[in-house]
PDB file of C-alpha atoms in Angstrom:
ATOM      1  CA  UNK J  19      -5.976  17.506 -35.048  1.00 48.00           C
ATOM      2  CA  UNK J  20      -8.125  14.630 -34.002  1.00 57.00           C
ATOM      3  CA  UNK J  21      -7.815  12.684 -30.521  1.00 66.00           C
ATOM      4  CA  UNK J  22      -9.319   9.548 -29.412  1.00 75.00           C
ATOM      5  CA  UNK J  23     -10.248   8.603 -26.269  1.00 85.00           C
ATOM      6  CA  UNK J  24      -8.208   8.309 -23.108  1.00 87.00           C
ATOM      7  CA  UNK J  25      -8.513   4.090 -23.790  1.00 87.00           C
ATOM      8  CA  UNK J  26      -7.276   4.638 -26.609  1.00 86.00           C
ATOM      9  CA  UNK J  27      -4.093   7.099 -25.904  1.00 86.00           C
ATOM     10  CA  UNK J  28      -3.548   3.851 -22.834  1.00 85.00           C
ATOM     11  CA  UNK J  29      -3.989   1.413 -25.711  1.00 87.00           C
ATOM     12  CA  UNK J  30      -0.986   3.391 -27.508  1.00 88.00           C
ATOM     13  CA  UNK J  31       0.984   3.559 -24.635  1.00 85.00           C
ATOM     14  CA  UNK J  32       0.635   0.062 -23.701  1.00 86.00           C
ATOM     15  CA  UNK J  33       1.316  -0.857 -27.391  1.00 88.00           C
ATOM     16  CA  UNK J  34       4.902   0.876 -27.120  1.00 87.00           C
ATOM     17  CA  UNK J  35       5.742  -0.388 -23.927  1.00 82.00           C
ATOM     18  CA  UNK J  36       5.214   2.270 -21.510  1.00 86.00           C
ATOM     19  CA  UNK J  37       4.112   0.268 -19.266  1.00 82.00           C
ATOM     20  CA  UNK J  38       6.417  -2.776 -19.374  1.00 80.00           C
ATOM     21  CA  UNK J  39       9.613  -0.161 -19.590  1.00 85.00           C
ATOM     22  CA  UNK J  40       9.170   3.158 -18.940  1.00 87.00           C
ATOM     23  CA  UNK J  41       7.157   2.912 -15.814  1.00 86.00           C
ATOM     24  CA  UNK J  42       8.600   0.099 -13.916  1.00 86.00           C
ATOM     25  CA  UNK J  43      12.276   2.026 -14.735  1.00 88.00           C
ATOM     26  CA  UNK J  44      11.340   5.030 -13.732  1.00 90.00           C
ATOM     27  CA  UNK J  45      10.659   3.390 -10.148  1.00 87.00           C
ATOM     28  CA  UNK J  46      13.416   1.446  -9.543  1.00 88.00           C
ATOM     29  CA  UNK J  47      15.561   4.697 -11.009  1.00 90.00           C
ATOM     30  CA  UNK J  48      13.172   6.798  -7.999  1.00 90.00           C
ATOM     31  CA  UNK J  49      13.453   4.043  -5.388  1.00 89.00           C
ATOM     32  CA  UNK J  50      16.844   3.522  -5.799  1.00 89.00           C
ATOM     33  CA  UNK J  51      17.842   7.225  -6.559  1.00 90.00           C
ATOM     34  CA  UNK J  52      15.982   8.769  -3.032  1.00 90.00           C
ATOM     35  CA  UNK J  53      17.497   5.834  -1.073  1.00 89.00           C
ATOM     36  CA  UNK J  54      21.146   6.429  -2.349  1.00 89.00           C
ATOM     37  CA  UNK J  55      20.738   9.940  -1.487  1.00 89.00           C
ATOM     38  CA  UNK J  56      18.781   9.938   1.973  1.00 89.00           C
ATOM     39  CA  UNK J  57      21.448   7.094   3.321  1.00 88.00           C
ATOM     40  CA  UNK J  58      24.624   9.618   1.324  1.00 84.00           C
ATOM     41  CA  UNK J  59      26.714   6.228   0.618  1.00 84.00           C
ATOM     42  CA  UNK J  60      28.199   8.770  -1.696  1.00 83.00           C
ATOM     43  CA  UNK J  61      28.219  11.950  -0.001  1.00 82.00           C
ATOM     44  CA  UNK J  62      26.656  14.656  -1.684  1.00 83.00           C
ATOM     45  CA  UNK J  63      27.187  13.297  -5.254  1.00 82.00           C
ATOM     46  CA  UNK J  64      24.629  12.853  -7.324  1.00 87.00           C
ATOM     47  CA  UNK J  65      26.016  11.755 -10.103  1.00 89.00           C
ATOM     48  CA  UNK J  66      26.776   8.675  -8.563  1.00 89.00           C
ATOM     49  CA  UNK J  67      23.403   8.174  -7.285  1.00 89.00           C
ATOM     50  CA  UNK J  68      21.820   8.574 -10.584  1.00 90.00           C
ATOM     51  CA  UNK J  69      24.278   6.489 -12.535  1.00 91.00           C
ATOM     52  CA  UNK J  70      23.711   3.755 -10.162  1.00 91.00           C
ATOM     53  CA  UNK J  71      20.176   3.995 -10.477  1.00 90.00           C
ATOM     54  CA  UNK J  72      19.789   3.926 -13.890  1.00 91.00           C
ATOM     55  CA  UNK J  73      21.876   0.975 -14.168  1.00 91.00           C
ATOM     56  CA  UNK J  74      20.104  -0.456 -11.639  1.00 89.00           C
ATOM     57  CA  UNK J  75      16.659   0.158 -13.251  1.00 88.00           C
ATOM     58  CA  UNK J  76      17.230  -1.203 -16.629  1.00 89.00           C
ATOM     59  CA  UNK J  77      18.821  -4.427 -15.234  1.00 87.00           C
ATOM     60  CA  UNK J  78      15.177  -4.734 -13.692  1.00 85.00           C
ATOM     61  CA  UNK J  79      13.324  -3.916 -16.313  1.00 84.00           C
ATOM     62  CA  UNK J  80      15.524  -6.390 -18.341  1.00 85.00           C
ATOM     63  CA  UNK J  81      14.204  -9.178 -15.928  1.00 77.00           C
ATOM     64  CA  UNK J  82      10.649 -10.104 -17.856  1.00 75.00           C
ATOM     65  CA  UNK J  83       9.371 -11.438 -14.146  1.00 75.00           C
ATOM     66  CA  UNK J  84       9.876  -7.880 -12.918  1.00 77.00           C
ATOM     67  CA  UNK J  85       7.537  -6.410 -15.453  1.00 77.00           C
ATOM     68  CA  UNK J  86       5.006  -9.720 -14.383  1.00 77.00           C
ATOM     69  CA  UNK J  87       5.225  -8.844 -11.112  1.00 76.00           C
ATOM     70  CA  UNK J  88       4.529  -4.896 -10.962  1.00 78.00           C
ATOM     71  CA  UNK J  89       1.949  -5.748 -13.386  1.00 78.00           C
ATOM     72  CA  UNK J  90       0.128  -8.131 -10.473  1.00 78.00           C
ATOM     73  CA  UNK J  91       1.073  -6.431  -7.478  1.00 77.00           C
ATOM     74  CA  UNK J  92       0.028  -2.711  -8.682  1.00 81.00           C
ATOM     75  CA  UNK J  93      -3.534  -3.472  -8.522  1.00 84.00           C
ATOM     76  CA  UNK J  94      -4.135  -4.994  -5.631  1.00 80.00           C
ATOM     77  CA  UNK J  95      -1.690  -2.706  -3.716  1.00 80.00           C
ATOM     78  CA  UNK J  96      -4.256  -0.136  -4.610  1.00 85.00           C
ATOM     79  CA  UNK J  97      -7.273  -2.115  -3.605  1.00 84.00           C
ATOM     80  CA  UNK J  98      -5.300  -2.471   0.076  1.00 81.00           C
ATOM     81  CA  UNK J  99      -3.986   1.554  -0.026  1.00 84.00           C
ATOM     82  CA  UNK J 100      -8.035   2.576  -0.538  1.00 88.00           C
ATOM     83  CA  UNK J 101      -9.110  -0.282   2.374  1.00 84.00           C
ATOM     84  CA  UNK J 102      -6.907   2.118   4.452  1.00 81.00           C
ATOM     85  CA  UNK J 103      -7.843   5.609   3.527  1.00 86.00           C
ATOM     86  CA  UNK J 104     -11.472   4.575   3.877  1.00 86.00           C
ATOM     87  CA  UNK J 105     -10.076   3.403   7.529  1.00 80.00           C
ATOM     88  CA  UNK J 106      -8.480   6.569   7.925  1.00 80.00           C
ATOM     89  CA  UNK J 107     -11.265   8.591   6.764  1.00 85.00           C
ATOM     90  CA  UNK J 108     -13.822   6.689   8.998  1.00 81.00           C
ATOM     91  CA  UNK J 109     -11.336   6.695  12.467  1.00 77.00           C
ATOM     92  CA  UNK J 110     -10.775  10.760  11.666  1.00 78.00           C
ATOM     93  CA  UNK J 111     -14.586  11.008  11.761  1.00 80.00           C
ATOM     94  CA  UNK J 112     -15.545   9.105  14.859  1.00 77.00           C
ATOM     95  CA  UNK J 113     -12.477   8.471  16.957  1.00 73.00           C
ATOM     96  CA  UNK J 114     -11.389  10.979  19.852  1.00 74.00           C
ATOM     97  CA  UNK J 115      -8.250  12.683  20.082  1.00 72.00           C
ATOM     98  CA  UNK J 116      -7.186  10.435  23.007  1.00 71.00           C
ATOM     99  CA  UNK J 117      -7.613   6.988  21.336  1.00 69.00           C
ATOM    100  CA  UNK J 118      -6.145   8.000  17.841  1.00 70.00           C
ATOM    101  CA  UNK J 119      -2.627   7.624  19.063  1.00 72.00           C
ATOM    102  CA  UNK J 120      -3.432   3.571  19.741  1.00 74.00           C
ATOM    103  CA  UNK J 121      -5.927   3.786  16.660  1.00 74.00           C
ATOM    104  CA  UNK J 122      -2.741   3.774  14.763  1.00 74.00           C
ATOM    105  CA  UNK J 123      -0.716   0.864  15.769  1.00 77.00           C
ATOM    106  CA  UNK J 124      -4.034  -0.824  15.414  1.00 77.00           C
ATOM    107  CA  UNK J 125      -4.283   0.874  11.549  1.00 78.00           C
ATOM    108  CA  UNK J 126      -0.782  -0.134  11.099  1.00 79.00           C
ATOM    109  CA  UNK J 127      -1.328  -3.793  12.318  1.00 80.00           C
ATOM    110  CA  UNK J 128      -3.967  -3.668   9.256  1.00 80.00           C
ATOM    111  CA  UNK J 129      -1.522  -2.472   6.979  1.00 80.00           C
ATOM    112  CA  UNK J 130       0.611  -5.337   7.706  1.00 82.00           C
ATOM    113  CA  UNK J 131      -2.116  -8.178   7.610  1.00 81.00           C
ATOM    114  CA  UNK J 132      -2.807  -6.416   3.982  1.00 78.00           C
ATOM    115  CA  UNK J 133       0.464  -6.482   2.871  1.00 79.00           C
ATOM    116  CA  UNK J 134       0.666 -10.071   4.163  1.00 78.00           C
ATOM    117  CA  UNK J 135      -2.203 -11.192   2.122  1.00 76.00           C
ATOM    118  CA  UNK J 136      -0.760  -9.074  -0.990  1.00 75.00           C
ATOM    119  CA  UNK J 137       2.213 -11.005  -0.962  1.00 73.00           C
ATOM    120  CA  UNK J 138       0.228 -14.485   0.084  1.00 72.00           C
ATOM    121  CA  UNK J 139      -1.672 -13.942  -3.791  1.00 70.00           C
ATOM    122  CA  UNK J 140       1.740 -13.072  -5.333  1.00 70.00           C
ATOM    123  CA  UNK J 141       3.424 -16.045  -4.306  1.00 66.00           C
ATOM    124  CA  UNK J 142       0.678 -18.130  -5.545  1.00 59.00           C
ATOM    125  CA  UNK J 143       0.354 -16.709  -8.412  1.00 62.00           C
ATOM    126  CA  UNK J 144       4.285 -17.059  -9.530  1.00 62.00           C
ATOM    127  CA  UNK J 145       4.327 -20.521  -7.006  1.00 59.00           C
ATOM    128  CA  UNK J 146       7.319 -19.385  -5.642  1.00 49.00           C
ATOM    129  CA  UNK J 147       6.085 -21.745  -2.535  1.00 46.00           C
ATOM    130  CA  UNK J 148       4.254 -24.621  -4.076  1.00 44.00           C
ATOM    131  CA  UNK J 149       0.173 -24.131  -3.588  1.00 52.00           C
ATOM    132  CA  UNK J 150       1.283 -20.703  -2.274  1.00 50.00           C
ATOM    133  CA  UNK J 151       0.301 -19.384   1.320  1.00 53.00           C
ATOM    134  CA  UNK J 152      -3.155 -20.445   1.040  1.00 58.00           C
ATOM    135  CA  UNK J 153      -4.349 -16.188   0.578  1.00 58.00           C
ATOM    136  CA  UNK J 154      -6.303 -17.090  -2.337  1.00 60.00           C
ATOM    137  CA  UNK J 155      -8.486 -19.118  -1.107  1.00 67.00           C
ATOM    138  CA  UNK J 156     -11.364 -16.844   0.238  1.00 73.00           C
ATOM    139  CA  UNK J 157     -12.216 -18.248   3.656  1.00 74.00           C
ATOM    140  CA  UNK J 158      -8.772 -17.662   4.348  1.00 71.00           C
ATOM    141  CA  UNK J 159      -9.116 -14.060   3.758  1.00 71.00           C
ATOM    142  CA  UNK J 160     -12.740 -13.833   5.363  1.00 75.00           C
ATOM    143  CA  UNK J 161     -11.243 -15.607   8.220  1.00 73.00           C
ATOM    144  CA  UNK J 162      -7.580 -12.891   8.590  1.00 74.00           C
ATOM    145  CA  UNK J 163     -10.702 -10.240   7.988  1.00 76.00           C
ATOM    146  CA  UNK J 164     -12.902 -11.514  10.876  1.00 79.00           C
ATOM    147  CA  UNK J 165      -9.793 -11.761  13.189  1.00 78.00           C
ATOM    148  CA  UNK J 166      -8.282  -8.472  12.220  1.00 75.00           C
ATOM    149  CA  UNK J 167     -12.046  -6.596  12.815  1.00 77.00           C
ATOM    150  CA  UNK J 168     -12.294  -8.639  15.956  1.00 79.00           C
ATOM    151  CA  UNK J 169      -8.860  -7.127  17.488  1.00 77.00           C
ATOM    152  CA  UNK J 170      -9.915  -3.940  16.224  1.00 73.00           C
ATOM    153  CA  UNK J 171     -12.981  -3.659  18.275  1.00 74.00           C
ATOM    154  CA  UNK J 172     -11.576  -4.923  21.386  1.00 74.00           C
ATOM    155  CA  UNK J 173      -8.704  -2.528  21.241  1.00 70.00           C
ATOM    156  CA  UNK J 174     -11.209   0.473  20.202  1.00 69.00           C
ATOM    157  CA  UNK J 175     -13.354  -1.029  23.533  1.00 69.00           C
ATOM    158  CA  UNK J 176     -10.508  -1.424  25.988  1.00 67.00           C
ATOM    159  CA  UNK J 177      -9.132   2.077  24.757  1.00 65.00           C
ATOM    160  CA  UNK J 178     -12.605   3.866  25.522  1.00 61.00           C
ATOM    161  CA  UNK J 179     -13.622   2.271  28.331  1.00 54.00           C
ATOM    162  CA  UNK J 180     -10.107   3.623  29.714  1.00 50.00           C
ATOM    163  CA  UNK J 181     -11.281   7.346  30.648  1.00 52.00           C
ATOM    164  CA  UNK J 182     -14.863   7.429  31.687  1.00 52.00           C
ATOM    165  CA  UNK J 183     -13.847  10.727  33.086  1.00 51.00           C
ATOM    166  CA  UNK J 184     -13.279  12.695  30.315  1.00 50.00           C
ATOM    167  CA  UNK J 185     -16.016  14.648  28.894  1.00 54.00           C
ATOM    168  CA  UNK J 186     -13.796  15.038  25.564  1.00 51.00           C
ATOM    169  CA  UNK J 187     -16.483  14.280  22.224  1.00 51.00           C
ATOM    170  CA  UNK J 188     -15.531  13.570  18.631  1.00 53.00           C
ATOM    171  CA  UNK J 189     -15.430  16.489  16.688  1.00 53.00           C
ATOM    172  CA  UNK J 190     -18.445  14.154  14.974  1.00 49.00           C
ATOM    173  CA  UNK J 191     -20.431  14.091  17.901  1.00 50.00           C
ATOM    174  CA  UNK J 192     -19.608  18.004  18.651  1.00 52.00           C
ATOM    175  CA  UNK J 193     -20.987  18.939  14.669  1.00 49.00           C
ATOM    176  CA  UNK J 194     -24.588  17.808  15.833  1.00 47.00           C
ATOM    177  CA  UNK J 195     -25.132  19.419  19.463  1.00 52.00           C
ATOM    178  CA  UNK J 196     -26.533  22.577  20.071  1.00 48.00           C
TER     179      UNK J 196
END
């Protein structure tokens, strides 16, 4: 038995609709599913939950601007979820223990701003607002960039500057002394 390559087995897929149908159903169905039973509208049953969120899932998948719109918003919601994890990764390398606690509001302030411009492309893309919110223009986005790194490092400043006292290093710094 013969198999092509992984394009190809995509190509299939995408050629039957997996990822028009199946995909954007099955999360709606999860969505909808673990927030019917986390919030137990319906106490502990199930059934309910499910049946509701099937229901729920192929009226969206029925909706051809739903499939348009996963389609455009899957990518660059990973492009922002990697900008982060790099963050992540590069704050859990060089930031002390004492500053990560502010290091996050300032992580989650860049979450927003990404999620911000995410949703600034997709409403010019579908012109749900005209010429959109002006996110794809790219000095727009160099500018929110240049403002958001500019908080950043005055935050990161203020917050180190705070405790001269403390003879606390990185775990970073701590790898390299003898």
């Amino acid at each position: 038995m013969a198999f092509g390559s992984i394009a190809d087995i995509l190509f299939q897929w995408e050629s039957i609709g997996f990822f028009d149908f199946v995909l954007p159903f099955l999360l709606i169905f999860s969505i909808v599913f673990g927030v019917l039973s986390y919030i137990g509208v319906f106490g502990k049953n199930k059934g309910i939950n499910a049946v509701i969120a099937v229901i729920l899932g192929l009226l969206s998948i029925r909706a051809g601007f739903f499939q348009a719109f996963l389609a455009e918003i899957a990518p660059r919601l990973g492009v922002g979820i990697t900008v982060l994890l790099v963050i992540l990764i590069l704050v859990g390398l060089f930031v002390q223990d004492q500053s990560k606690k502010v290091i996050g509001w300032v992580l989650l302030g860049i979450a927003a701003v990404i999620f911000i411009i995410i949703l600034g492309q997709m409403y010019t893309i579908f012109g749900e607002f005209g010429n959109g919110l002006g996110f794809d223009n790219p000095d727009t986005i160099g500018w929110i960039i240049m403002l958001g790194l500019l908080i950043t490092l005055i935050v990161v400043v203020a917050v180190g500057n705070a405790d001269k006292t403390s003879k606390h290093t990185g775990d970073f710094v701590k790898m390299y002394k003898e």
